């Protein structure tokens, strides 16, 4: 089938979903969008070709593939299992894909509901932030069946540069937990390193140029070190969302008896930053944890 013969529903036009749905439209898919805030859907329609639905069920009933990217487990329960939800309206044989960062438990719950209605489901959280979504180069971590993933691989190619099947349903979410823990640790180390670099009067740009090619290299170093030292933190992935993700990590770790001391330390610092008014600042605002100590 060609892209023009496939109708894709996209539920949730937030920071990530808005450009992701846009890529699908630009690649020739027939796109039906739903967003809880009507004005956002209207804004999307002003920029891309597609149709607006006014409930998740209305969007799902028109589609072969239904994608979601919303806020949390509760949002997913509403848009999939609510009175106007996806599950009850999707045509048998449709494929449901959730790109939300959520718990493995909700992924399993949605998978069971999908199977009961002759639907296929993948949990497929993404990494790459707003820039990755806008530029169509996200990483997708997938839980589910390879046969299902193969059917939507071309859809993913519209906004992703890397797509990997991690395991059965729920494993995509568990991989995303690992991703968030890695970012948390890297940002703490980077924050401390940059404060030392500043204190010793090093040229940050030269430091980044040298270190990014060695063992200390990371996406955060290459993309956030300079902006962190310039006091710039408006990059889309707010600490409110990181704390939501970390809470999911802590819940999973508690069930498995795994200690996460560094992540809990960083989460505590993010809580303090929220109290200082940085709730919507990018996660790299972690460097400002040192401000109080220096005053």
CSV table of C-alpha atoms in Angstrom, one decimal:
chain,number,residue,atom,x,y,z
A,1,UNK,CA,0.0,0.0,0.0
A,2,UNK,CA,1.1,3.6,-0.7
A,3,UNK,CA,1.1,6.2,2.0
A,4,UNK,CA,-1.8,8.0,0.3
A,5,UNK,CA,-4.0,4.9,0.7
A,6,UNK,CA,-3.4,4.8,4.5
A,7,UNK,CA,-5.3,7.0,7.0
A,8,UNK,CA,-3.3,7.7,10.2
A,9,UNK,CA,-5.0,9.1,13.3
A,10,UNK,CA,-2.7,11.1,15.6
A,11,UNK,CA,-3.9,11.7,19.1
A,12,UNK,CA,-2.1,14.4,21.0
A,13,UNK,CA,-0.5,17.5,19.3
A,14,UNK,CA,1.9,18.6,22.0
A,15,UNK,CA,5.6,19.5,21.7
A,16,UNK,CA,6.3,16.1,20.1
A,17,UNK,CA,3.1,15.1,18.5
A,18,UNK,CA,2.6,18.3,16.6
A,19,UNK,CA,5.7,18.0,14.3
A,20,UNK,CA,5.4,14.1,14.2
A,21,UNK,CA,1.9,14.4,12.8
A,22,UNK,CA,3.2,17.1,10.4
A,23,UNK,CA,5.8,14.7,9.0
A,24,UNK,CA,3.1,12.1,8.2
A,25,UNK,CA,1.1,14.7,6.3
A,26,UNK,CA,4.1,15.9,4.4
A,27,UNK,CA,4.9,12.3,3.4
A,28,UNK,CA,1.5,11.9,1.8
A,29,UNK,CA,-0.5,10.1,4.5
A,30,UNK,CA,-4.1,11.0,5.1
A,31,UNK,CA,-3.9,12.3,8.6
A,32,UNK,CA,-6.8,12.8,11.1
A,33,UNK,CA,-5.7,14.7,14.3
A,34,UNK,CA,-7.3,15.0,17.7
A,35,UNK,CA,-6.1,17.3,20.5
A,36,UNK,CA,-7.8,18.1,23.8
A,37,UNK,CA,-7.2,21.8,23.2
A,38,UNK,CA,-9.1,22.7,20.0
A,39,UNK,CA,-7.0,25.7,19.2
A,40,UNK,CA,-3.9,23.5,18.9
A,41,UNK,CA,-5.6,21.3,16.4
A,42,UNK,CA,-6.7,24.3,14.4
A,43,UNK,CA,-3.1,25.6,14.5
A,44,UNK,CA,-1.9,22.2,13.1
A,45,UNK,CA,-4.5,22.3,10.3
A,46,UNK,CA,-3.4,25.8,9.4
A,47,UNK,CA,0.1,24.4,8.8
A,48,UNK,CA,-0.5,20.9,7.4
A,49,UNK,CA,-3.0,19.0,5.3
A,50,UNK,CA,-5.4,16.8,7.2
A,51,UNK,CA,-8.7,16.5,9.0
A,52,UNK,CA,-9.7,17.3,12.6
A,53,UNK,CA,-11.6,14.9,14.8
A,54,UNK,CA,-13.3,16.1,17.9
A,55,UNK,CA,-13.0,12.9,20.0
A,56,UNK,CA,-10.4,10.1,20.1
A,57,UNK,CA,-13.1,7.7,18.9
A,58,UNK,CA,-13.9,9.8,15.9
A,59,UNK,CA,-10.3,9.9,14.9
A,60,UNK,CA,-9.8,6.2,15.4
A,61,UNK,CA,-12.9,5.2,13.5
A,62,UNK,CA,-11.4,6.7,10.3
A,63,UNK,CA,-7.9,5.2,10.5
A,64,UNK,CA,-5.9,2.1,9.7
A,65,UNK,CA,-3.1,3.2,12.1
A,66,UNK,CA,-3.7,5.1,15.3
A,67,UNK,CA,-0.9,6.9,17.0
A,68,UNK,CA,-0.9,8.6,20.4
A,69,UNK,CA,1.5,10.9,22.2
A,70,UNK,CA,-0.1,12.3,25.3
A,71,UNK,CA,0.9,13.1,28.9
A,72,UNK,CA,0.7,10.2,31.3
A,73,UNK,CA,-1.0,6.9,32.2
A,74,UNK,CA,-4.2,8.7,33.2
A,75,UNK,CA,-4.4,10.5,29.8
A,76,UNK,CA,-3.8,7.2,28.1
A,77,UNK,CA,-6.6,5.5,30.0
A,78,UNK,CA,-9.0,8.3,28.9
A,79,UNK,CA,-8.1,8.4,25.3
A,80,UNK,CA,-8.0,4.6,24.8
A,81,UNK,CA,-10.5,3.3,27.3
A,82,UNK,CA,-12.8,6.2,28.0
A,83,UNK,CA,-16.3,6.6,26.7
A,84,UNK,CA,-15.1,8.4,23.6
A,85,UNK,CA,-11.9,6.3,23.5
A,86,UNK,CA,-9.9,4.6,20.7
A,87,UNK,CA,-10.4,1.0,21.6
A,88,UNK,CA,-14.1,0.9,21.2
A,89,UNK,CA,-14.1,2.7,17.9
A,90,UNK,CA,-11.1,1.3,16.0
A,91,UNK,CA,-11.8,-1.0,13.2
A,92,UNK,CA,-10.7,-4.7,13.7
A,93,UNK,CA,-7.2,-5.2,12.3
A,94,UNK,CA,-6.1,-1.6,13.0
A,95,UNK,CA,-2.7,-1.0,14.6
A,96,UNK,CA,-2.4,1.1,17.7
A,97,UNK,CA,0.9,2.7,18.6
A,98,UNK,CA,1.6,4.7,21.7
A,99,UNK,CA,4.5,7.1,21.7
A,100,UNK,CA,3.8,8.5,25.2
A,101,UNK,CA,6.4,8.0,27.9
A,102,UNK,CA,4.4,6.0,30.4
A,103,UNK,CA,4.5,2.9,32.6
A,104,UNK,CA,4.9,-0.6,31.4
A,105,UNK,CA,1.7,-1.5,33.3
A,106,UNK,CA,-0.5,0.8,31.2
A,107,UNK,CA,1.2,-0.6,28.1
A,108,UNK,CA,0.1,-4.1,29.1
A,109,UNK,CA,-3.4,-2.9,30.0
A,110,UNK,CA,-3.8,-1.3,26.6
A,111,UNK,CA,-2.4,-4.3,24.8
A,112,UNK,CA,-4.9,-6.6,26.5
A,113,UNK,CA,-7.8,-4.3,25.6
A,114,UNK,CA,-6.6,-4.1,22.0
A,115,UNK,CA,-6.4,-7.9,21.6
A,116,UNK,CA,-9.9,-8.2,23.0
A,117,UNK,CA,-11.1,-6.0,20.1
A,118,UNK,CA,-9.0,-7.7,17.4
A,119,UNK,CA,-6.5,-4.8,17.3
A,120,UNK,CA,-2.7,-4.8,17.4
A,121,UNK,CA,-0.7,-2.7,19.8
A,122,UNK,CA,2.8,-1.4,20.2
A,123,UNK,CA,4.3,0.7,23.1
A,124,UNK,CA,6.8,2.9,21.3
A,125,UNK,CA,8.2,5.8,23.4
A,126,UNK,CA,10.5,8.2,21.6
A,127,UNK,CA,13.8,10.0,22.5
A,128,UNK,CA,15.3,13.0,20.8
A,129,UNK,CA,13.3,15.9,22.2
A,130,UNK,CA,11.6,18.6,20.4
A,131,UNK,CA,14.5,19.1,18.0
A,132,UNK,CA,14.3,15.4,17.1
A,133,UNK,CA,10.6,15.6,16.4
A,134,UNK,CA,10.9,18.7,14.3
A,135,UNK,CA,13.8,17.3,12.3
A,136,UNK,CA,12.3,13.9,11.9
A,137,UNK,CA,15.2,12.1,13.6
A,138,UNK,CA,13.7,10.5,16.7
A,139,UNK,CA,14.8,7.2,18.3
A,140,UNK,CA,11.9,4.8,18.8
A,141,UNK,CA,12.0,2.0,21.5
A,142,UNK,CA,9.4,-0.5,20.6
A,143,UNK,CA,7.6,-3.2,22.7
A,144,UNK,CA,5.4,-5.7,20.8
A,145,UNK,CA,5.5,-8.1,18.0
A,146,UNK,CA,7.9,-7.9,15.0
A,147,UNK,CA,5.0,-8.6,12.6
A,148,UNK,CA,3.1,-5.6,13.9
A,149,UNK,CA,6.2,-3.3,13.8
A,150,UNK,CA,6.9,-4.4,10.2
A,151,UNK,CA,3.4,-3.1,9.2
A,152,UNK,CA,4.1,0.4,10.5
A,153,UNK,CA,7.8,0.7,9.8
A,154,UNK,CA,7.2,3.1,6.9
A,155,UNK,CA,5.1,5.3,9.2
A,156,UNK,CA,7.9,5.5,11.8
A,157,UNK,CA,10.4,6.3,9.0
A,158,UNK,CA,8.6,9.7,8.6
A,159,UNK,CA,9.8,11.0,11.9
A,160,UNK,CA,12.5,8.6,13.2
A,161,UNK,CA,16.1,7.8,12.3
A,162,UNK,CA,16.3,4.7,14.5
A,163,UNK,CA,13.6,2.2,15.4
A,164,UNK,CA,14.4,-0.9,17.5
A,165,UNK,CA,12.2,-3.7,18.8
A,166,UNK,CA,13.3,-4.2,22.4
A,167,UNK,CA,11.0,-7.0,23.4
A,168,UNK,CA,7.3,-7.8,24.1
A,169,UNK,CA,4.8,-5.0,25.0
A,170,UNK,CA,6.1,-3.0,28.0
A,171,UNK,CA,9.7,-3.3,27.0
A,172,UNK,CA,9.7,-0.1,25.0
A,173,UNK,CA,8.6,1.7,28.1
A,174,UNK,CA,11.3,0.0,30.2
A,175,UNK,CA,13.9,0.9,27.7
A,176,UNK,CA,12.7,4.5,27.9
A,177,UNK,CA,13.1,4.4,31.7
A,178,UNK,CA,16.8,3.4,31.2
A,179,UNK,CA,17.1,6.3,28.7
A,180,UNK,CA,15.8,8.9,31.2
A,181,UNK,CA,18.1,7.6,34.0
A,182,UNK,CA,21.1,7.9,31.7
A,183,UNK,CA,20.2,11.5,30.8
A,184,UNK,CA,19.7,12.3,34.5
A,185,UNK,CA,23.1,11.1,35.4
A,186,UNK,CA,24.8,12.8,32.4
A,187,UNK,CA,23.2,16.1,33.2
A,188,UNK,CA,24.4,16.0,36.8
A,189,UNK,CA,27.9,15.2,35.8
A,190,UNK,CA,27.8,17.8,33.1
A,191,UNK,CA,26.5,20.5,35.5
A,192,UNK,CA,29.3,19.8,38.0
A,193,UNK,CA,31.9,19.8,35.2
A,194,UNK,CA,30.8,23.1,33.7
A,195,UNK,CA,30.8,24.8,37.1
A,196,UNK,CA,34.5,23.7,37.5
A,197,UNK,CA,35.3,24.8,34.0
A,198,UNK,CA,33.8,28.2,34.7
A,199,UNK,CA,35.6,28.6,37.9
A,200,UNK,CA,38.9,27.9,36.2
A,201,UNK,CA,38.2,30.4,33.4
A,202,UNK,CA,38.2,27.7,30.6
A,203,UNK,CA,36.7,28.6,27.3
A,204,UNK,CA,33.5,26.4,27.3
A,205,UNK,CA,33.3,26.2,23.5
A,206,UNK,CA,36.9,24.9,23.3
A,207,UNK,CA,36.2,22.5,26.0
A,208,UNK,CA,33.2,21.1,24.2
A,209,UNK,CA,35.1,20.9,20.9
A,210,UNK,CA,37.8,18.8,22.6
A,211,UNK,CA,35.7,16.6,24.8
A,212,UNK,CA,32.9,15.7,22.4
A,213,UNK,CA,35.3,13.5,20.4
A,214,UNK,CA,36.5,11.6,23.4
A,215,UNK,CA,35.2,9.3,26.2
A,216,UNK,CA,33.3,12.2,27.8
A,217,UNK,CA,31.3,12.9,24.7
A,218,UNK,CA,27.5,12.8,24.8
A,219,UNK,CA,24.5,14.4,23.1
A,220,UNK,CA,24.1,16.6,26.2
A,221,UNK,CA,27.7,17.8,26.1
A,222,UNK,CA,27.5,18.7,22.4
A,223,UNK,CA,24.0,20.3,22.4
A,224,UNK,CA,23.6,21.7,25.9
A,225,UNK,CA,26.9,22.7,27.4
A,226,UNK,CA,27.2,26.0,25.7
A,227,UNK,CA,23.5,26.9,26.3
A,228,UNK,CA,23.8,25.9,30.0
A,229,UNK,CA,26.7,28.3,30.5
A,230,UNK,CA,24.8,31.0,28.6
A,231,UNK,CA,21.8,30.6,31.0
A,232,UNK,CA,19.5,29.4,28.2
A,233,UNK,CA,17.0,26.8,29.1
A,234,UNK,CA,14.0,27.0,26.7
A,235,UNK,CA,14.3,23.8,24.7
A,236,UNK,CA,11.0,22.1,25.1
A,237,UNK,CA,11.5,19.1,27.5
A,238,UNK,CA,10.5,20.6,30.8
A,239,UNK,CA,11.6,19.4,34.2
A,240,UNK,CA,7.9,18.8,35.0
A,241,UNK,CA,8.0,16.1,32.4
A,242,UNK,CA,11.3,14.7,33.5
A,243,UNK,CA,10.0,14.4,37.1
A,244,UNK,CA,7.0,12.6,35.8
A,245,UNK,CA,9.3,10.1,33.9
A,246,UNK,CA,11.5,9.7,36.9
A,247,UNK,CA,8.5,8.8,39.1
A,248,UNK,CA,7.8,6.0,36.7
A,249,UNK,CA,11.5,4.8,36.9
A,250,UNK,CA,11.3,4.9,40.7
A,251,UNK,CA,8.1,2.9,40.8
A,252,UNK,CA,9.6,0.2,38.5
A,253,UNK,CA,12.9,0.1,40.5
A,254,UNK,CA,11.0,-0.3,43.8
A,255,UNK,CA,9.2,-3.3,42.4
A,256,UNK,CA,12.5,-4.9,41.4
A,257,UNK,CA,14.4,-3.9,44.5
A,258,UNK,CA,16.9,-1.7,42.5
A,259,UNK,CA,18.4,1.3,44.1
A,260,UNK,CA,18.6,4.6,42.1
A,261,UNK,CA,20.5,7.0,44.4
A,262,UNK,CA,21.9,9.4,41.8
A,263,UNK,CA,18.5,9.7,40.1
A,264,UNK,CA,16.8,10.4,43.4
A,265,UNK,CA,19.4,13.1,44.2
A,266,UNK,CA,18.8,14.8,40.9
A,267,UNK,CA,15.0,14.4,41.2
A,268,UNK,CA,15.3,16.2,44.6
A,269,UNK,CA,17.2,19.1,42.9
A,270,UNK,CA,14.6,19.3,40.2
A,271,UNK,CA,11.9,19.6,42.9
A,272,UNK,CA,13.8,22.6,44.4
A,273,UNK,CA,14.1,24.2,41.0
A,274,UNK,CA,10.4,23.8,40.5
A,275,UNK,CA,9.9,25.7,43.7
A,276,UNK,CA,12.1,28.5,42.3
A,277,UNK,CA,9.9,28.8,39.2
A,278,UNK,CA,11.7,26.6,36.7
A,279,UNK,CA,9.0,24.1,36.1
A,280,UNK,CA,8.8,24.7,32.4
A,281,UNK,CA,12.6,25.1,31.9
A,282,UNK,CA,14.5,22.4,30.0
A,283,UNK,CA,16.1,19.7,32.0
A,284,UNK,CA,19.6,21.3,31.5
A,285,UNK,CA,18.5,23.9,34.0
A,286,UNK,CA,19.9,21.4,36.5
A,287,UNK,CA,23.1,23.5,36.5
A,288,UNK,CA,21.2,26.2,38.5
A,289,UNK,CA,21.2,23.9,41.5
A,290,UNK,CA,24.5,25.5,42.4
A,291,UNK,CA,23.2,29.0,42.5
A,292,UNK,CA,22.1,29.0,46.1
A,293,UNK,CA,25.5,27.5,47.2
A,294,UNK,CA,27.4,30.4,45.5
A,295,UNK,CA,25.3,33.2,46.9
